[in-house]
Every structure is written in structure tokens, then in C-alpha cells.
mmCIF file of C-alpha atoms and ligand atoms in Angstrom:
data_model
loop_
_atom_site.group_PDB
_atom_site.id
_atom_site.type_symbol
_atom_site.label_atom_id
_atom_site.label_comp_id
_atom_site.label_asym_id
_atom_site.label_seq_id
_atom_site.Cartn_x
_atom_site.Cartn_y
_atom_site.Cartn_z
ATOM 1 C CA UNK O 784 108.857 101.943 147.783
ATOM 2 C CA UNK O 785 109.568 103.503 144.355
ATOM 3 C CA UNK O 786 109.530 101.816 140.967
ATOM 4 C CA UNK O 787 112.875 101.754 139.225
ATOM 5 C CA UNK O 788 113.379 101.646 135.475
ATOM 6 C CA UNK O 789 115.869 98.907 135.351
ATOM 7 C CA UNK O 790 116.247 98.695 131.542
ATOM 8 C CA UNK O 791 114.730 100.045 128.293
ATOM 9 C CA UNK O 792 114.786 98.886 124.699
ATOM 10 C CA UNK O 793 113.082 99.633 121.364
ATOM 11 C CA UNK O 794 112.647 98.195 117.963
ATOM 12 C CA UNK O 795 111.495 99.660 114.621
ATOM 13 C CA UNK O 796 111.076 97.671 111.542
ATOM 14 C CA UNK O 797 113.538 97.858 108.634
ATOM 15 C CA UNK O 798 111.357 99.413 105.928
ATOM 16 C CA UNK O 799 111.574 103.102 105.743
ATOM 17 C CA UNK O 800 108.733 104.960 104.051
ATOM 18 C CA UNK O 801 109.940 108.486 103.320
ATOM 19 C CA UNK O 802 107.619 111.490 102.424
ATOM 20 C CA UNK O 803 108.719 111.284 98.803
ATOM 21 C CA UNK O 804 107.611 107.707 98.362
ATOM 22 C CA UNK O 805 104.404 108.500 100.316
ATOM 23 C CA UNK O 806 103.677 111.337 97.822
ATOM 24 C CA UNK O 807 103.485 108.623 95.083
ATOM 25 C CA UNK O 808 100.644 106.934 96.962
ATOM 26 C CA UNK O 809 98.513 109.931 97.933
ATOM 27 C CA UNK O 810 98.259 113.638 96.918
ATOM 28 C CA UNK O 811 100.652 115.097 99.295
ATOM 29 C CA UNK O 812 104.210 116.443 99.340
ATOM 30 C CA UNK O 813 107.407 116.289 101.429
ATOM 31 C CA UNK O 814 107.096 120.057 101.985
ATOM 32 C CA UNK O 815 103.514 119.861 103.338
ATOM 33 C CA UNK O 816 104.274 116.894 105.619
ATOM 34 C CA UNK O 817 107.549 118.457 106.990
ATOM 35 C CA UNK O 818 106.160 121.940 107.568
ATOM 36 C CA UNK O 819 102.839 120.842 109.145
ATOM 37 C CA UNK O 820 104.125 118.001 111.188
ATOM 38 C CA UNK O 821 107.976 117.746 111.296
ATOM 39 C CA UNK O 822 107.836 114.163 109.968
ATOM 40 C CA UNK O 823 110.327 113.149 107.301
ATOM 41 C CA UNK O 824 109.892 109.324 107.344
ATOM 42 C CA UNK O 825 108.372 106.418 109.237
ATOM 43 C CA UNK O 826 108.894 102.745 109.606
ATOM 44 C CA UNK O 827 106.528 100.258 108.172
ATOM 45 C CA UNK O 828 106.306 96.565 109.546
ATOM 46 C CA UNK O 829 106.428 93.634 107.139
ATOM 47 C CA UNK O 830 103.256 91.706 106.448
ATOM 48 C CA UNK O 831 104.526 88.892 108.544
ATOM 49 C CA UNK O 832 105.362 91.176 111.576
ATOM 50 C CA UNK O 833 102.297 91.597 113.760
ATOM 51 C CA UNK O 834 102.483 93.810 116.809
ATOM 52 C CA UNK O 835 103.612 90.884 119.024
ATOM 53 C CA UNK O 836 106.712 90.529 116.859
ATOM 54 C CA UNK O 837 107.639 94.260 117.222
ATOM 55 C CA UNK O 838 106.981 93.883 120.996
ATOM 56 C CA UNK O 839 109.268 90.795 121.186
ATOM 57 C CA UNK O 840 112.181 92.534 119.661
ATOM 58 C CA UNK O 841 111.879 95.507 121.980
ATOM 59 C CA UNK O 842 111.337 93.279 125.015
ATOM 60 C CA UNK O 843 114.540 91.287 124.358
ATOM 61 C CA UNK O 844 116.501 94.542 124.273
ATOM 62 C CA UNK O 845 114.884 95.791 127.555
ATOM 63 C CA UNK O 846 115.629 92.408 129.418
ATOM 64 C CA UNK O 847 119.226 92.528 128.097
ATOM 65 C CA UNK O 848 119.682 96.121 129.279
ATOM 66 C CA UNK O 849 118.137 95.365 132.764
ATOM 67 C CA UNK O 850 120.468 92.424 133.063
ATOM 68 C CA UNK O 851 117.758 90.163 134.435
ATOM 69 C CA UNK O 852 116.717 86.638 133.666
ATOM 70 C CA UNK O 853 113.306 86.116 131.959
ATOM 71 C CA UNK O 854 112.047 83.893 134.767
ATOM 72 C CA UNK O 855 112.212 87.022 137.075
ATOM 73 C CA UNK O 856 109.387 88.699 135.109
ATOM 74 C CA UNK O 857 106.011 88.120 136.733
ATOM 75 C CA UNK O 858 103.907 90.747 135.053
ATOM 76 C CA UNK O 859 103.398 91.713 131.415
ATOM 77 C CA UNK O 860 101.475 94.670 130.249
ATOM 78 C CA UNK O 861 101.303 95.550 126.441
ATOM 79 C CA UNK O 862 99.847 98.911 125.568
ATOM 80 C CA UNK O 863 98.348 98.849 122.091
ATOM 81 C CA UNK O 864 95.475 99.849 119.878
ATOM 82 C CA UNK O 865 96.743 97.514 117.207
ATOM 83 C CA UNK O 866 96.799 94.059 118.931
ATOM 84 C CA UNK O 867 97.516 90.935 116.893
ATOM 85 C CA UNK O 868 93.768 90.226 117.266
ATOM 86 C CA UNK O 869 90.922 91.336 119.412
ATOM 87 C CA UNK O 870 91.588 88.491 121.814
ATOM 88 C CA UNK O 871 93.614 86.880 123.226
ATOM 89 C CA UNK O 872 95.707 89.706 124.327
ATOM 90 C CA UNK O 873 98.943 90.545 122.588
ATOM 91 C CA UNK O 874 100.645 90.280 126.058
ATOM 92 C CA UNK O 875 99.581 86.504 126.219
ATOM 93 C CA UNK O 876 100.954 85.979 122.674
ATOM 94 C CA UNK O 877 104.087 87.705 123.667
ATOM 95 C CA UNK O 878 104.485 85.619 127.016
ATOM 96 C CA UNK O 879 104.660 82.432 124.819
ATOM 97 C CA UNK O 880 107.085 83.954 122.286
ATOM 98 C CA UNK O 881 109.424 85.130 124.990
ATOM 99 C CA UNK O 882 109.291 81.842 126.808
ATOM 100 C CA UNK O 883 108.115 83.408 130.087
ATOM 101 C CA UNK O 884 106.485 81.525 132.992
ATOM 102 C CA UNK O 885 102.744 81.332 133.375
ATOM 103 C CA UNK O 886 102.642 84.897 134.794
ATOM 104 C CA UNK O 887 99.968 87.684 134.678
ATOM 105 C CA UNK O 888 99.552 89.127 131.145
ATOM 106 C CA UNK O 889 97.127 91.666 129.769
ATOM 107 C CA UNK O 890 96.817 94.512 127.318
ATOM 108 C CA UNK O 891 96.074 98.057 128.223
ATOM 109 C CA UNK O 892 94.108 100.326 125.810
ATOM 110 C CA UNK O 893 94.756 103.959 126.316
ATOM 111 C CA UNK O 894 95.823 104.830 122.664
ATOM 112 C CA UNK O 895 98.947 106.979 122.509
ATOM 113 C CA UNK O 896 98.896 107.438 126.345
ATOM 114 C CA UNK O 897 99.026 103.705 126.756
ATOM 115 C CA UNK O 898 102.660 103.227 127.699
ATOM 116 C CA UNK O 899 102.509 105.937 130.428
ATOM 117 C CA UNK O 900 99.127 104.523 131.771
ATOM 118 C CA UNK O 901 100.864 101.029 131.910
ATOM 119 C CA UNK O 902 103.708 102.564 133.971
ATOM 120 C CA UNK O 903 101.121 104.008 136.243
ATOM 121 C CA UNK O 904 99.303 100.642 136.562
ATOM 122 C CA UNK O 905 102.559 98.672 136.895
ATOM 123 C CA UNK O 906 103.823 100.953 139.711
ATOM 124 C CA UNK O 907 100.518 100.249 141.595
ATOM 125 C CA UNK O 908 100.806 96.577 141.062
ATOM 126 C CA UNK O 909 104.387 96.470 142.203
ATOM 127 C CA UNK O 910 103.679 98.701 145.198
ATOM 128 C CA UNK O 911 100.991 96.117 146.371
ATOM 129 C CA UNK O 912 103.966 93.716 146.886
ATOM 130 C CA UNK O 913 102.257 90.956 144.796
ATOM 131 C CA UNK O 914 104.416 91.556 141.850
ATOM 132 C CA UNK O 915 108.220 92.060 141.674
ATOM 133 C CA UNK O 916 109.204 92.564 138.097
ATOM 134 C CA UNK O 917 107.102 94.055 135.296
ATOM 135 C CA UNK O 918 107.661 94.035 131.554
ATOM 136 C CA UNK O 919 105.820 97.116 130.290
ATOM 137 C CA UNK O 920 105.635 97.619 126.507
ATOM 138 C CA UNK O 921 104.145 100.109 123.965
ATOM 139 C CA UNK O 922 103.841 98.407 120.617
ATOM 140 C CA UNK O 923 101.936 99.342 117.450
ATOM 141 C CA UNK O 924 101.508 98.253 113.942
ATOM 142 C CA UNK O 925 99.629 101.509 112.919
ATOM 143 C CA UNK O 926 100.073 100.719 109.254
ATOM 144 C CA UNK O 927 97.542 98.059 109.645
ATOM 145 C CA UNK O 928 94.661 100.382 110.576
ATOM 146 C CA UNK O 929 95.602 103.367 108.317
ATOM 147 C CA UNK O 930 93.606 104.386 105.311
ATOM 148 C CA UNK O 931 96.273 104.645 102.701
ATOM 149 C CA UNK O 932 93.766 106.566 100.554
ATOM 150 C CA UNK O 933 93.354 109.277 103.290
ATOM 151 C CA UNK O 934 96.218 111.812 103.113
ATOM 152 C CA UNK O 935 94.891 113.622 106.235
ATOM 153 C CA UNK O 936 95.908 110.580 108.451
ATOM 154 C CA UNK O 937 98.074 108.133 106.632
ATOM 155 C CA UNK O 938 101.085 110.561 106.476
ATOM 156 C CA UNK O 939 101.229 110.877 110.281
ATOM 157 C CA UNK O 940 101.812 107.424 111.796
ATOM 158 C CA UNK O 941 104.474 104.744 111.844
ATOM 159 C CA UNK O 942 105.180 101.359 113.400
ATOM 160 C CA UNK O 943 107.501 100.235 116.225
ATOM 161 C CA UNK O 944 107.807 99.121 119.795
ATOM 162 C CA UNK O 945 109.473 100.206 123.076
ATOM 163 C CA UNK O 946 109.691 98.165 126.292
ATOM 164 C CA UNK O 947 110.820 98.676 129.881
ATOM 165 C CA UNK O 948 111.557 96.531 132.898
ATOM 166 C CA UNK O 949 110.248 97.964 136.067
ATOM 167 C CA UNK O 950 111.232 96.707 139.518
ATOM 168 C CA UNK O 951 111.278 98.053 143.094
ATOM 169 C CA UNK O 952 114.857 96.929 143.619
ATOM 170 C CA UNK O 953 118.133 97.614 141.882
ATOM 171 C CA UNK O 954 119.819 100.644 140.200
ATOM 172 C CA UNK O 955 118.085 102.945 137.622
ATOM 173 C CA UNK O 956 116.020 106.006 137.141
ATOM 174 C CA UNK O 957 113.266 106.312 139.848
ATOM 175 C CA UNK O 958 109.589 106.640 138.704
ATOM 176 C CA UNK O 959 108.388 109.113 141.319
ATOM 177 C CA UNK O 960 105.093 110.350 140.149
ATOM 178 C CA UNK O 961 102.159 109.724 137.922
ATOM 179 C CA UNK O 962 99.185 111.627 136.678
ATOM 180 C CA UNK O 963 96.540 109.892 134.297
ATOM 181 C CA UNK O 964 93.219 111.194 133.130
ATOM 182 C CA UNK O 965 90.517 110.932 130.349
ATOM 183 C CA UNK O 966 87.722 112.826 128.776
ATOM 184 C CA UNK O 967 85.314 110.384 127.058
ATOM 185 C CA UNK O 968 82.744 112.952 125.980
ATOM 186 C CA UNK O 969 83.692 112.999 122.345
ATOM 187 C CA UNK O 970 85.189 109.621 121.247
ATOM 188 C CA UNK O 971 84.734 110.214 117.499
ATOM 189 C CA UNK O 972 87.597 112.900 117.513
ATOM 190 C CA UNK O 973 89.857 110.057 116.927
ATOM 191 C CA UNK O 974 88.590 106.454 116.547
ATOM 192 C CA UNK O 975 88.329 103.283 114.424
ATOM 193 C CA UNK O 976 84.556 103.208 114.036
ATOM 194 C CA UNK O 977 83.942 99.504 113.023
ATOM 195 C CA UNK O 978 85.097 96.087 114.098
ATOM 196 C CA UNK O 979 83.820 96.283 117.641
ATOM 197 C CA UNK O 980 80.398 95.397 119.210
ATOM 198 C CA UNK O 981 78.855 98.634 118.236
ATOM 199 C CA UNK O 982 79.459 98.022 114.558
ATOM 200 C CA UNK O 983 80.666 94.567 113.760
ATOM 201 C CA UNK O 984 82.448 93.912 110.520
ATOM 202 C CA UNK O 985 80.043 93.791 107.578
ATOM 203 C CA UNK O 986 80.235 94.257 103.781
ATOM 204 C CA UNK O 987 79.009 97.715 104.311
ATOM 205 C CA UNK O 988 81.548 98.652 107.005
ATOM 206 C CA UNK O 989 84.307 97.533 104.816
ATOM 207 C CA UNK O 990 82.966 99.340 101.757
ATOM 208 C CA UNK O 991 82.633 102.619 103.840
ATOM 209 C CA UNK O 992 86.297 102.148 104.990
ATOM 210 C CA UNK O 993 85.162 102.165 108.679
ATOM 211 C CA UNK O 994 87.839 99.725 109.885
ATOM 212 C CA UNK O 995 90.429 102.470 109.452
ATOM 213 C CA UNK O 996 91.593 105.230 111.820
ATOM 214 C CA UNK O 997 89.460 108.447 111.505
ATOM 215 C CA UNK O 998 90.600 111.768 113.040
ATOM 216 C CA UNK O 999 89.599 115.425 113.516
ATOM 217 C CA UNK O 1000 93.119 116.597 113.396
ATOM 218 C CA UNK O 1001 92.502 120.232 114.180
ATOM 219 C CA UNK O 1002 90.499 119.500 117.397
ATOM 220 C CA UNK O 1003 92.905 116.891 118.496
ATOM 221 C CA UNK O 1004 95.824 119.325 118.071
ATOM 222 C CA UNK O 1005 94.156 121.872 120.346
ATOM 223 C CA UNK O 1006 93.225 119.349 123.048
ATOM 224 C CA UNK O 1007 96.700 117.775 122.945
ATOM 225 C CA UNK O 1008 98.494 121.078 123.751
ATOM 226 C CA UNK O 1009 95.931 121.779 126.515
ATOM 227 C CA UNK O 1010 95.968 118.444 128.287
ATOM 228 C CA UNK O 1011 99.660 117.811 128.065
ATOM 229 C CA UNK O 1012 100.341 121.266 129.619
ATOM 230 C CA UNK O 1013 97.744 120.591 132.430
ATOM 231 C CA UNK O 1014 99.022 117.096 133.136
ATOM 232 C CA UNK O 1015 102.514 118.333 133.387
ATOM 233 C CA UNK O 1016 101.679 121.197 135.639
ATOM 234 C CA UNK O 1017 99.557 118.964 137.969
ATOM 235 C CA UNK O 1018 102.146 116.244 138.083
ATOM 236 C CA UNK O 1019 104.905 118.788 139.004
ATOM 237 C CA UNK O 1020 102.692 120.481 141.588
ATOM 238 C CA UNK O 1021 101.822 117.177 143.280
ATOM 239 C CA UNK O 1022 105.520 116.442 143.598
ATOM 240 C CA UNK O 1023 106.456 119.971 144.902
ATOM 241 C CA UNK O 1024 108.245 121.015 141.716
ATOM 242 C CA UNK O 1025 108.022 123.945 139.373
ATOM 243 C CA UNK O 1026 108.479 123.929 135.521
ATOM 244 C CA UNK O 1027 111.879 125.431 135.874
ATOM 245 C CA UNK O 1028 113.039 122.263 137.786
ATOM 246 C CA UNK O 1029 112.532 120.124 134.837
ATOM 247 C CA UNK O 1030 115.770 119.069 132.818
ATOM 248 C CA UNK O 1031 114.114 117.006 130.189
ATOM 249 C CA UNK O 1032 110.664 116.433 128.688
ATOM 250 C CA UNK O 1033 109.917 113.368 126.526
ATOM 251 C CA UNK O 1034 106.573 114.290 124.926
ATOM 252 C CA UNK O 1035 104.396 112.081 122.736
ATOM 253 C CA UNK O 1036 105.796 112.240 119.278
ATOM 254 C CA UNK O 1037 102.781 113.410 117.134
ATOM 255 C CA UNK O 1038 103.637 116.771 115.631
ATOM 256 C CA UNK O 1039 106.559 119.015 116.186
ATOM 257 C CA UNK O 1040 104.231 122.083 116.296
ATOM 258 C CA UNK O 1041 102.302 120.490 119.218
ATOM 259 C CA UNK O 1042 105.652 120.150 121.084
ATOM 260 C CA UNK O 1043 106.626 123.798 120.304
ATOM 261 C CA UNK O 1044 103.238 125.117 121.514
ATOM 262 C CA UNK O 1045 103.521 123.073 124.637
ATOM 263 C CA UNK O 1046 106.987 124.299 125.379
ATOM 264 C CA UNK O 1047 105.882 127.811 124.875
ATOM 265 C CA UNK O 1048 102.797 127.340 127.196
ATOM 266 C CA UNK O 1049 104.894 125.755 129.936
ATOM 267 C CA UNK O 1050 107.772 128.150 129.538
ATOM 268 C CA UNK O 1051 110.235 125.237 129.318
ATOM 269 C CA UNK O 1052 112.913 125.812 126.738
ATOM 270 C CA UNK O 1053 112.411 123.782 123.502
ATOM 271 C CA UNK O 1054 115.939 122.374 123.806
ATOM 272 C CA UNK O 1055 114.791 120.455 126.791
ATOM 273 C CA UNK O 1056 112.247 118.553 124.695
ATOM 274 C CA UNK O 1057 113.437 115.398 123.071
ATOM 275 C CA UNK O 1058 111.985 114.746 119.544
ATOM 276 C CA UNK O 1059 112.570 111.892 117.163
ATOM 277 C CA UNK O 1060 109.240 112.182 115.178
ATOM 278 C CA UNK O 1061 111.040 113.248 112.167
ATOM 279 C CA UNK O 1062 112.315 109.679 111.703
ATOM 280 C CA UNK O 1063 109.395 107.659 113.211
ATOM 281 C CA UNK O 1064 106.168 109.784 112.800
ATOM 282 C CA UNK O 1065 103.626 108.967 115.404
ATOM 283 C CA UNK O 1066 103.989 105.440 116.719
ATOM 284 C CA UNK O 1067 101.126 105.752 119.252
ATOM 285 C CA UNK O 1068 101.766 103.844 122.475
ATOM 286 C CA UNK O 1069 105.353 103.041 121.276
ATOM 287 C CA UNK O 1070 106.261 106.798 120.770
ATOM 288 C CA UNK O 1071 107.467 107.517 124.351
ATOM 289 C CA UNK O 1072 109.468 104.326 125.047
ATOM 290 C CA UNK O 1073 111.194 104.550 121.532
ATOM 291 C CA UNK O 1074 112.172 108.245 122.189
ATOM 292 C CA UNK O 1075 113.188 107.406 125.826
ATOM 293 C CA UNK O 1076 115.478 104.615 124.653
ATOM 294 C CA UNK O 1077 117.018 106.744 121.878
ATOM 295 C CA UNK O 1078 117.544 109.611 124.407
ATOM 296 C CA UNK O 1079 119.255 107.094 126.847
ATOM 297 C CA UNK O 1080 121.521 105.849 124.001
ATOM 298 C CA UNK O 1081 122.663 109.429 123.217
ATOM 299 C CA UNK O 1082 123.536 109.823 126.921
ATOM 300 C CA UNK O 1083 121.290 112.731 127.497
ATOM 301 C CA UNK O 1084 120.431 112.069 131.161
ATOM 302 C CA UNK O 1085 122.658 112.789 134.088
ATOM 303 C CA UNK O 1086 122.105 111.408 137.654
ATOM 304 C CA UNK O 1087 119.849 113.458 139.713
ATOM 305 C CA UNK O 1088 118.107 115.248 136.739
ATOM 306 C CA UNK O 1089 114.360 115.466 136.587
ATOM 307 C CA UNK O 1090 112.439 114.254 133.563
ATOM 308 C CA UNK O 1091 108.808 114.371 132.483
ATOM 309 C CA UNK O 1092 107.204 111.916 130.171
ATOM 310 C CA UNK O 1093 103.888 113.175 128.902
ATOM 311 C CA UNK O 1094 101.343 111.877 126.333
ATOM 312 C CA UNK O 1095 97.837 112.288 124.955
ATOM 313 C CA UNK O 1096 95.778 110.131 122.780
ATOM 314 C CA UNK O 1097 92.299 108.807 121.657
ATOM 315 C CA UNK O 1098 89.764 108.658 124.309
ATOM 316 C CA UNK O 1099 90.784 111.461 124.907
ATOM 317 C CA UNK O 1100 93.429 110.146 127.381
ATOM 318 C CA UNK O 1101 96.494 111.722 128.855
ATOM 319 C CA UNK O 1102 99.107 110.642 131.173
ATOM 320 C CA UNK O 1103 102.363 111.935 132.662
ATOM 321 C CA UNK O 1104 105.271 110.323 134.548
ATOM 322 C CA UNK O 1105 107.909 112.078 136.671
ATOM 323 C CA UNK O 1106 111.328 110.503 136.558
ATOM 324 C CA UNK O 1107 114.395 111.209 138.853
ATOM 325 C CA UNK O 1108 117.466 110.020 136.948
HETATM 326 O O1 UT7 J 56 98.376 110.767 118.736
HETATM 327 C C1 UT7 J 56 97.342 111.690 118.477
HETATM 328 C C2 UT7 J 56 97.209 111.689 116.960
HETATM 329 N N1 UT7 J 56 96.911 112.792 116.353
HETATM 330 C C3 UT7 J 56 97.646 114.041 116.271
HETATM 331 O O2 UT7 J 56 98.370 114.310 117.038
HETATM 332 C C4 UT7 J 56 97.085 114.943 115.267
HETATM 333 C C5 UT7 J 56 96.920 116.399 115.736
HETATM 334 N N2 UT7 J 56 96.670 117.288 114.586
HETATM 335 C C6 UT7 J 56 97.699 117.623 113.652
HETATM 336 O O3 UT7 J 56 98.845 117.248 113.817
HETATM 337 C C7 UT7 J 56 97.316 118.491 112.608
HETATM 338 O O4 UT7 J 56 95.985 118.987 112.718
HETATM 339 C C8 UT7 J 56 97.420 117.842 111.165
HETATM 340 C C9 UT7 J 56 98.776 117.644 110.755
HETATM 341 C C10 UT7 J 56 96.650 116.544 111.026
HETATM 342 C C11 UT7 J 56 96.804 118.757 110.056
HETATM 343 O O5 UT7 J 56 97.480 120.061 110.145
HETATM 344 P P1 UT7 J 56 96.657 121.455 109.982
HETATM 345 O O6 UT7 J 56 97.582 122.510 109.937
HETATM 346 O O7 UT7 J 56 95.643 121.428 111.119
HETATM 347 O O8 UT7 J 56 95.973 121.227 108.689
HETATM 348 P P2 UT7 J 56 94.445 121.236 108.093
HETATM 349 O O9 UT7 J 56 93.846 119.934 108.615
HETATM 350 O O10 UT7 J 56 93.871 122.545 108.463
HETATM 351 O O11 UT7 J 56 94.498 121.139 106.518
HETATM 352 C C12 UT7 J 56 95.077 122.238 105.888
HETATM 353 C C13 UT7 J 56 94.958 121.930 104.331
HETATM 354 C C14 UT7 J 56 93.691 121.457 103.928
HETATM 355 O O12 UT7 J 56 93.415 121.897 102.671
HETATM 356 P P3 UT7 J 56 92.363 123.202 102.519
HETATM 357 O O13 UT7 J 56 91.098 122.813 103.026
HETATM 358 O O14 UT7 J 56 93.017 124.295 103.297
HETATM 359 O O15 UT7 J 56 92.341 123.360 101.029
HETATM 360 C C15 UT7 J 56 93.844 119.879 103.845
HETATM 361 O O16 UT7 J 56 93.012 119.327 102.824
HETATM 362 O O17 UT7 J 56 95.951 120.860 104.041
HETATM 363 C C16 UT7 J 56 95.186 119.848 103.341
HETATM 364 N N3 UT7 J 56 95.973 118.544 103.739
HETATM 365 C C17 UT7 J 56 96.969 118.056 103.060
HETATM 366 N N4 UT7 J 56 97.668 118.619 102.048
HETATM 367 C C18 UT7 J 56 98.739 117.844 101.547
HETATM 368 C C19 UT7 J 56 95.666 117.667 104.658
HETATM 369 N N5 UT7 J 56 96.559 116.753 104.723
HETATM 370 C C20 UT7 J 56 97.327 116.905 103.723
HETATM 371 C C21 UT7 J 56 98.438 116.168 103.141
HETATM 372 N N6 UT7 J 56 99.116 116.660 102.152
HETATM 373 N N7 UT7 J 56 98.877 115.122 103.764
#
């Protein structure tokens, strides 16, 4: 029994923050950001748009694309590191906003790999036979955890959401393989130090700006290339495929230089990699479903082709999904 991607949809907020406008906030330049990352602009959610609102807009589009009724959905997974609040889950908040039945809802935290982890989990839950129709979402309001005085991080991220309807019946691309992993040995490479049980909010934590995202960019860069290459190779091998069998790669949209290095190491032509990070920056768990939706809308996929979705993120986590279109 294979999971089928019945429909996909995405949403990004209206407000565009381009590199020029950003260079008025912190000491940076359009040239530095473009040449070091490939990013030209990113979307920023309004103050009255929490993550659940971004998710809601994406979910409605995915439901429409899948041509299903909302009462068919019996499982909701929201991948996010920027939930509306620590609890209840953004998935529960979304359930009410969408007017769904009293179905299973939970958030999944695997940072930028969260959407692909959620596909892996949803596939297992559908395969159990206890669930029939999963709404899987990657949604982030990264602007809410960025330090807008730290030029080494605030230029990299953006807000948005992508959603997919996954079922075991009907027509659509097949999700045929999954490979997820993690290495928790060095959590401080990319983290939000305060606000959890280790360091609850205090005047000192706020003064030290410890509720914002902190990152060792250079180390994350090196790990990203290594683990995405490894996850892709392992996924292909487990499914009896070679890198030359791959028609499309949708990588996590963090930095065009990471994508270029990965393409080189995998010896897969760069033209097979879909990139939209120039317009969105890194939207964390939302990056893959937004890119996937845009690629679908451009009509890039042909029936029978093979696609790899691959991501890495804080944790460190990684995950890869194999698709047969
Ligand atoms: O989803 C996972 C999330 N994270 C990532 O994917 C990030 C992975 N890492 C990266 O993408 C890259 O490491 C960065 C884009 C973050 C940084 O690029 P880099 O080529 O590794 O630059 P660097 O950190 O070595 O910085 C080079 C210089 C430094 O100046 P000095 O020390 O050489 O004088 C930085 O202070 O660039 C400076 N710099 C900036 N200059 C202008 C750092 N950020 C900026 C900036 N504007 N925004």
C-alpha cells in the first residue's frame, strides 16, 4: 500500500522584504546576500498572522487541489519550529480554524526537515490502516524568532507554509521511500537557547537576546552538504536506484551554494535541482512543500519520472523522500 500525494498547496504572506530594504535595518548589502546565499527577497508575515494562519491558507489550497471534502481528513500533522504557542499544538488550532472533525492532530518538530519527517510519519500511520487521509503541513513564521540586529542570521530566513493531502487511494504521485535520521551530539550549532524548560524566560534571557535563533553557519553548511548527499544515496540504494535515475531533486531551500555543492557531490546535473530560494529565503519546514507546489504549477513533472525531496535542519536532522510521478 503506497501513499499518494493527492494535492499540494502553498501560501506566502504579501509583504516582500528585499535585500535593499534589509540593508537599511542591518549592516549588509544586496551583493553580499546574493553572492553568499542566492537570496534576493523573502516574505514576512503580518503581526496578526501567526503560523496557524499561514498553515490555514496553504491547507485550503491543498484540499482544493486534492478535490476532497474536509470531513475526509482524519489526521493533521503540522511541522514547525515557530508554533503559535508552546501548547496546544498549532495542528489543534488549525483543526478548529479549518472546521475539521475531532480528528488526531499534533505538531512535529524536526526543524527544516520537519515536512519530510511528517511525510514519513504520515505514511506509517496510513499504512497501519487506522487513518485514511492525512493533511501534512510545513508552516513557519521565522520572522518571529529572528534577531533583527544579527546580520549573520536575519538575512537568511522567510515566512510561509506548504500543505499536502496524503491518501492511499486515488490518483497522484506515489511516495515510494523515506529515509530520516538525526545527530543530536551538538544541538547548539543551530538553536533557540531560551524559552524552554532548560532556560525559561527571564529578564536576563531577554536582555541577552536568547529567545532568538542562533547559528554556526559555517558548520551547518558543511554538515548540510554531507548529510543531504548521504540521505539521498541511502534512499536511492534502498529502492534499487542510482543517482542517474533521478529526474528531479527538490532540496531544502537554504543556500544556493549548498545546492550547488550537493549537485556536484552527487553528480546530478544542477538543472535537475529546483530552486526558489531567491524569492523566499529559507522558510524552514515550509521550504520543500512551497518549492514542490511551485514546481508542480510550472508543470515540471512528467508521469513516471523519479523525484527526490531532501532536507536538513537543526538537531541536526535530515530526511529524504522518494517520489514516482
Ligand atoms: O536550514 C538550515 C539553516 N542554515 C543554513 O542553511 C546556513 C548554512 N550556512 C550558510 O548558508 C553560510 O555559512 C552563511 C550564508 C550563513 C554565511 O556564509 P559564509 O560564506 O560561511 O560567510 P562567513 O560566516 O564566513 O562570513 C564571512 C564574512 C564575515 O566577515 P569577516 O569575519 O570575514 O570580516 C562575516 O562577519 O561575512 C560577514 N557577514 C556579513 N557581511 C554582510 C556575515 N553575515 C553578513 C551579512 N552581510 N549579512
